[in-house]
PDB file of C-alpha atoms in Angstrom:
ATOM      1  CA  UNK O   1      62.590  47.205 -20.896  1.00  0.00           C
ATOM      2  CA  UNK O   2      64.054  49.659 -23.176  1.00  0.00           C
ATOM      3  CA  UNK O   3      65.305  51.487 -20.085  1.00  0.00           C
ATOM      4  CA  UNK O   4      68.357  48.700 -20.539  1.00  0.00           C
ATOM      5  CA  UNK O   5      69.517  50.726 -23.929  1.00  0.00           C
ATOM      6  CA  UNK O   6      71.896  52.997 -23.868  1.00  0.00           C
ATOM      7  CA  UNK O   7      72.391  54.896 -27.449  1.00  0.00           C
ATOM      8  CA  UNK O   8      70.534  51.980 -28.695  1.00  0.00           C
ATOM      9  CA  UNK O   9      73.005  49.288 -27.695  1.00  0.00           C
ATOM     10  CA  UNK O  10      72.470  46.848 -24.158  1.00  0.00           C
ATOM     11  CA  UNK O  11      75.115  46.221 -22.390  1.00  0.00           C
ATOM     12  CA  UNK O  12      76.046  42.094 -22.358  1.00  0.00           C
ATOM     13  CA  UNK O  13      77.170  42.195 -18.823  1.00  0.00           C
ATOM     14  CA  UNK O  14      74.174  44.573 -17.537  1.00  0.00           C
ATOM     15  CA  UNK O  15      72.024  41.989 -19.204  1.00  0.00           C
ATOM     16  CA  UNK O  16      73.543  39.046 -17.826  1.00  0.00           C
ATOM     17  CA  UNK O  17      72.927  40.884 -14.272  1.00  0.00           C
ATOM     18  CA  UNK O  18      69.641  42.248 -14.283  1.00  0.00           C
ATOM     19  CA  UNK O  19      68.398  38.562 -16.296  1.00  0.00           C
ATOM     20  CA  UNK O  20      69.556  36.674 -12.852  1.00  0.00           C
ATOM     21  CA  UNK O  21      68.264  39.235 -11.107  1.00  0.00           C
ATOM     22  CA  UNK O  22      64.885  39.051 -12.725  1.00  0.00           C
ATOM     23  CA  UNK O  23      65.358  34.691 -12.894  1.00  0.00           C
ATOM     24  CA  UNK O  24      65.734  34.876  -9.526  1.00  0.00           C
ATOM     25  CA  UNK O  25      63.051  37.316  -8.063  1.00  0.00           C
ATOM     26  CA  UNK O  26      60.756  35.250 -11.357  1.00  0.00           C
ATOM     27  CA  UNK O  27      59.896  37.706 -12.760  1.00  0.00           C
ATOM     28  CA  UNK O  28      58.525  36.935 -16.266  1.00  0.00           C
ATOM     29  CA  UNK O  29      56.165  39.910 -17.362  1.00  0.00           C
ATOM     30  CA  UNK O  30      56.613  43.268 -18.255  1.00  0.00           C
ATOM     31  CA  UNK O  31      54.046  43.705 -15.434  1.00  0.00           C
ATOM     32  CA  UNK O  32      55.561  42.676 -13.052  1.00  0.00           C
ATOM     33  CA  UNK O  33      58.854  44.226 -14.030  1.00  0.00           C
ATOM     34  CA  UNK O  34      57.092  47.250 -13.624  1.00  0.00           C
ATOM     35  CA  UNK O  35      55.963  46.814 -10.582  1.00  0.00           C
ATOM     36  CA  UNK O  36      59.383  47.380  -9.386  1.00  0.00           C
ATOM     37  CA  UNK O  37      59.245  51.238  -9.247  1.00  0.00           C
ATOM     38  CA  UNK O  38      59.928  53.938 -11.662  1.00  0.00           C
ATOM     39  CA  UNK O  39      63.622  53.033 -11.956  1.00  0.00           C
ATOM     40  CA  UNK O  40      63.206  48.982 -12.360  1.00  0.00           C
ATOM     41  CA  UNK O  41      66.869  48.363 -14.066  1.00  0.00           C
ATOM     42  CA  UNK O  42      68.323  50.370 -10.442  1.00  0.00           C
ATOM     43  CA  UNK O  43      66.352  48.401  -8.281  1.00  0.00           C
ATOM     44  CA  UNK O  44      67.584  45.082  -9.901  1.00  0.00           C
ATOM     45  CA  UNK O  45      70.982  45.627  -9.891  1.00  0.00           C
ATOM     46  CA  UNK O  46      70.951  47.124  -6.554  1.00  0.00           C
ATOM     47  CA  UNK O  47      69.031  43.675  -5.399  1.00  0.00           C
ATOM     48  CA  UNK O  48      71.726  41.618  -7.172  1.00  0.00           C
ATOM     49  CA  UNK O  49      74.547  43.588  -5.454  1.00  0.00           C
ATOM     50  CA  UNK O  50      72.693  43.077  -2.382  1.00  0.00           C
ATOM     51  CA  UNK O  51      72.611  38.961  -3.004  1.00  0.00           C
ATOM     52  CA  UNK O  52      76.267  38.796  -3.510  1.00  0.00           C
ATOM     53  CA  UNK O  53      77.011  40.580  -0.310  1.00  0.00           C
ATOM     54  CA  UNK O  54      74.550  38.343   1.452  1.00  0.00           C
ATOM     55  CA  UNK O  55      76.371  35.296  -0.141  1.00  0.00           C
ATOM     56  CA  UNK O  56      79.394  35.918   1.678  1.00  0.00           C
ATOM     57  CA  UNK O  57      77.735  35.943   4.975  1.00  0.00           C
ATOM     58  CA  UNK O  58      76.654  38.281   7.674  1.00  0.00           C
ATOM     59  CA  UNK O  59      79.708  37.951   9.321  1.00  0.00           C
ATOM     60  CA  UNK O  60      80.808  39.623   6.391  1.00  0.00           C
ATOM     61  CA  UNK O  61      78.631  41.915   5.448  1.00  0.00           C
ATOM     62  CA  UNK O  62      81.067  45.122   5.535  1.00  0.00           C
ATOM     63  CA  UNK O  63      83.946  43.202   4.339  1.00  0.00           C
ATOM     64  CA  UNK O  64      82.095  42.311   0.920  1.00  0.00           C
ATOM     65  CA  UNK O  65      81.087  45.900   0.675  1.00  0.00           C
ATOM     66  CA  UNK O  66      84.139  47.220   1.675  1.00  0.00           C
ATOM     67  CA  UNK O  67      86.076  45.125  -0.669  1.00  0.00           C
ATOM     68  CA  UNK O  68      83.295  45.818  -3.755  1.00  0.00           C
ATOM     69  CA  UNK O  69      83.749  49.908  -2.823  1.00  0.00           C
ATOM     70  CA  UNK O  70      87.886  49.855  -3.149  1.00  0.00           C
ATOM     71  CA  UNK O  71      87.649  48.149  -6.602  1.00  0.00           C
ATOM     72  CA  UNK O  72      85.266  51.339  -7.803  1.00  0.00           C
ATOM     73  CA  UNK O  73      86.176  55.228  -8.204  1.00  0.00           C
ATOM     74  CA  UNK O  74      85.339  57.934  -9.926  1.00  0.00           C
ATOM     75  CA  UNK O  75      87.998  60.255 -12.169  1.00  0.00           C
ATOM     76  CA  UNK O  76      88.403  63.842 -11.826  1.00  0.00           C
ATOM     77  CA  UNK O  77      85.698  64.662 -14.914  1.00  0.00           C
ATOM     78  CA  UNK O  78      82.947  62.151 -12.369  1.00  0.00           C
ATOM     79  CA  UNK O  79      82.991  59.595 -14.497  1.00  0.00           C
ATOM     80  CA  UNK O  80      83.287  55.807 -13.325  1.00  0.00           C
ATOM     81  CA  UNK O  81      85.826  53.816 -13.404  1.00  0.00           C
ATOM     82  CA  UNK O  82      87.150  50.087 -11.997  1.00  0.00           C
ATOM     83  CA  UNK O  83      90.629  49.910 -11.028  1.00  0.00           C
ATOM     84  CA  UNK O  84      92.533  46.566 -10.396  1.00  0.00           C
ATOM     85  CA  UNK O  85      94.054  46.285  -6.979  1.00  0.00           C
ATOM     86  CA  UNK O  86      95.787  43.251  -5.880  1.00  0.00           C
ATOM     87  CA  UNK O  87      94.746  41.742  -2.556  1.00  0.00           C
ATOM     88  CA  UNK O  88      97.791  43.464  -0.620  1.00  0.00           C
ATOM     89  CA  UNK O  89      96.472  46.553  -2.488  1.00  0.00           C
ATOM     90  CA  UNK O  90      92.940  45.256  -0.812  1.00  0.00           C
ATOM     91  CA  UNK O  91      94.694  44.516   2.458  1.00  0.00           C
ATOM     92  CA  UNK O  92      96.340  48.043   3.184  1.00  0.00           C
ATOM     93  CA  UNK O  93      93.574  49.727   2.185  1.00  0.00           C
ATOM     94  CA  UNK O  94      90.965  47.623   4.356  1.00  0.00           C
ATOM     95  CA  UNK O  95      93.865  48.337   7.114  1.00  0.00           C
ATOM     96  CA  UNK O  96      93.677  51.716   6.761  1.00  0.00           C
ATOM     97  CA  UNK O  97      90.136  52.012   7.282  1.00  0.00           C
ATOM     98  CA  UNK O  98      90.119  50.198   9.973  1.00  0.00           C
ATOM     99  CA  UNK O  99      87.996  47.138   8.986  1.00  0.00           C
ATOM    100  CA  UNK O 100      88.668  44.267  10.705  1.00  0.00           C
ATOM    101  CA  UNK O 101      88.686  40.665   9.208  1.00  0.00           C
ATOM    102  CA  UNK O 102      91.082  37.865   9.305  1.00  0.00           C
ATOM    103  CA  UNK O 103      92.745  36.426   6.351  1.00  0.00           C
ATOM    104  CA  UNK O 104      90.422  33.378   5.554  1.00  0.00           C
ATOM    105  CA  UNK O 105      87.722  36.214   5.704  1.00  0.00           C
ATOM    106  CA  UNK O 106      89.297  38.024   2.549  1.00  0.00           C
ATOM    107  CA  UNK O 107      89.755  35.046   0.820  1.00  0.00           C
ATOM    108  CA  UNK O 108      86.398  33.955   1.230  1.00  0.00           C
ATOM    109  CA  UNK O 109      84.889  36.997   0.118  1.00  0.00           C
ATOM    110  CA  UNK O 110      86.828  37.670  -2.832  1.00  0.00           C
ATOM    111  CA  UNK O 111      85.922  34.059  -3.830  1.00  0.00           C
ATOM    112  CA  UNK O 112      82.063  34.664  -3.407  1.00  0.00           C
ATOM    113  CA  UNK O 113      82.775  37.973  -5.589  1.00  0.00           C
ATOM    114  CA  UNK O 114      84.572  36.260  -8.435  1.00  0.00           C
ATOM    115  CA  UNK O 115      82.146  33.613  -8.552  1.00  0.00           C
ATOM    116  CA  UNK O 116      79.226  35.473  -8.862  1.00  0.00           C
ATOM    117  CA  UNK O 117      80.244  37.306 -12.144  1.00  0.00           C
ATOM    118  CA  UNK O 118      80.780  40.706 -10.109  1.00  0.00           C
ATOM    119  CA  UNK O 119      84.351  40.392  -9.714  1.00  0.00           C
ATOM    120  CA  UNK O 120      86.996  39.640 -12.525  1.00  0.00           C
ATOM    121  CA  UNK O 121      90.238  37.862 -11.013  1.00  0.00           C
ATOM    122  CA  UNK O 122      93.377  38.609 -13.131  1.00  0.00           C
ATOM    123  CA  UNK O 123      96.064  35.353 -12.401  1.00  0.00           C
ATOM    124  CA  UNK O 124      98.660  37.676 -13.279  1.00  0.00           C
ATOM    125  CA  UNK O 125     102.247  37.470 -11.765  1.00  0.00           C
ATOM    126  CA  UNK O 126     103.744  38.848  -9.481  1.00  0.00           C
ATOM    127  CA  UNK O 127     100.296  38.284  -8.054  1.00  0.00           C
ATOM    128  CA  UNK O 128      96.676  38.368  -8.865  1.00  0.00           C
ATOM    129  CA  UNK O 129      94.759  41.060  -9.392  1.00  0.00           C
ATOM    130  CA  UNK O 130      90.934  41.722  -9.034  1.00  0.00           C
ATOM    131  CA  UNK O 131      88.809  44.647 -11.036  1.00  0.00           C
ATOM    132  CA  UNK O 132      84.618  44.767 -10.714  1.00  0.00           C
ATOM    133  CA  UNK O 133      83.332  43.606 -13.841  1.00  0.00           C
ATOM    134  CA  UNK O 134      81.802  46.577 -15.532  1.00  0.00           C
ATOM    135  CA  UNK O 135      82.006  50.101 -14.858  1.00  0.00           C
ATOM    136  CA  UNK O 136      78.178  50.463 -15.048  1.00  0.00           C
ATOM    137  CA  UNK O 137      77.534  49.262 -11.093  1.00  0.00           C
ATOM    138  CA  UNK O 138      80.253  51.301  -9.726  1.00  0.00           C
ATOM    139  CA  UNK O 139      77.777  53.942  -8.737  1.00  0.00           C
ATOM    140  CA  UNK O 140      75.684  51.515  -7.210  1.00  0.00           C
ATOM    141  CA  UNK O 141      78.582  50.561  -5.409  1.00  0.00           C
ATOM    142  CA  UNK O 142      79.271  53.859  -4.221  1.00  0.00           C
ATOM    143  CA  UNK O 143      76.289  54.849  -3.109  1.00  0.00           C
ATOM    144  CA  UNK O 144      75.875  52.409  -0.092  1.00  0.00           C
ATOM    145  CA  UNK O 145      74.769  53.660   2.545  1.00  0.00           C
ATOM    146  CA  UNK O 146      76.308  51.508   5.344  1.00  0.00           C
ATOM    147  CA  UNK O 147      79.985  52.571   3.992  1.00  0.00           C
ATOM    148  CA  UNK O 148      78.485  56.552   3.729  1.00  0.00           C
ATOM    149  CA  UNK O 149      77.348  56.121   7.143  1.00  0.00           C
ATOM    150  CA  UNK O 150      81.050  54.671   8.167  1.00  0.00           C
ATOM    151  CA  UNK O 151      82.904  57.630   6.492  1.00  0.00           C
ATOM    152  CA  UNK O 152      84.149  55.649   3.178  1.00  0.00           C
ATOM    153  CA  UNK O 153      82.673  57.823   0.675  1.00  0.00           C
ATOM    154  CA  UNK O 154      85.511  59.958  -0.157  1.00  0.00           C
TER     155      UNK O 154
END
């Protein structure tokens, strides 16, 4: 598992995602860890990503991915990063996409993502804002297919 490492150090939140990840598929060998592929850390974040989005329902599948791709982008050098974005922010740029969804929909889903570690939720005033958790899954984020197939990927 030294393919968690970076420079030596492991990330706490990486850790804390691809240990539920690997709690919840049980995996509990370095065999079967391996068994995963050639990129196992990838393919357990991209299954945990996958389980939040489920949690919030098929009805809103694109909704949860939608929302997770908004609160990711990359800077002018390609580098990740997470902005915050308020849910108005959310809103008008979920409007201007065209993805439908009602209001209970939104609030829903940005529940499920808050809850599940994913999401940070700011209380701040004038209102709350939301950021993803860790700049490490934004490229997982990113790189979802469904939104590249619906013209998000800018």
């Amino acid at each position: 598992m030294a393919d968690l490492a970076v420079e030596g150090e492991v990330s706490p939140i990486e850790l804390q995602v691809v240990g539920a990840q690997l709690q919840r598929d049980g995996i509990d060998s370095l065999a079967a860890y391996r068994q995963l592929g050639p990129q196992p850390k990838e393919t357990l974040v991209q299954r945990f990503l996958a389980v939040v989005v489920d949690d919030c329902g098929p009805e809103n599948d694109l909704l949860a991915r939608g929302i997770l791709y908004l609160l990711t982008n990359i800077d002018r050098d390609q580098r990740p990063y997470r902005p915050t974005k308020s849910q108005d922010d959310l809103e008008n740029d979920l409007h201007l996409r065209g993805t439908a969804y009602n209001p209970g929909q939104l609030t829903l889903v940005l529940e499920i993502l808050v809850g599940s570690g994913l999401v940070f939720l700011f209380p701040a005033a004038p209102s709350p804002r939301y950021q993803l958790v860790h700049d490490y899954p934004v490229t997982y984020v990113r790189q979802d297919s469904l939104l590249t197939a619906l013209g998000w990927r800018t």
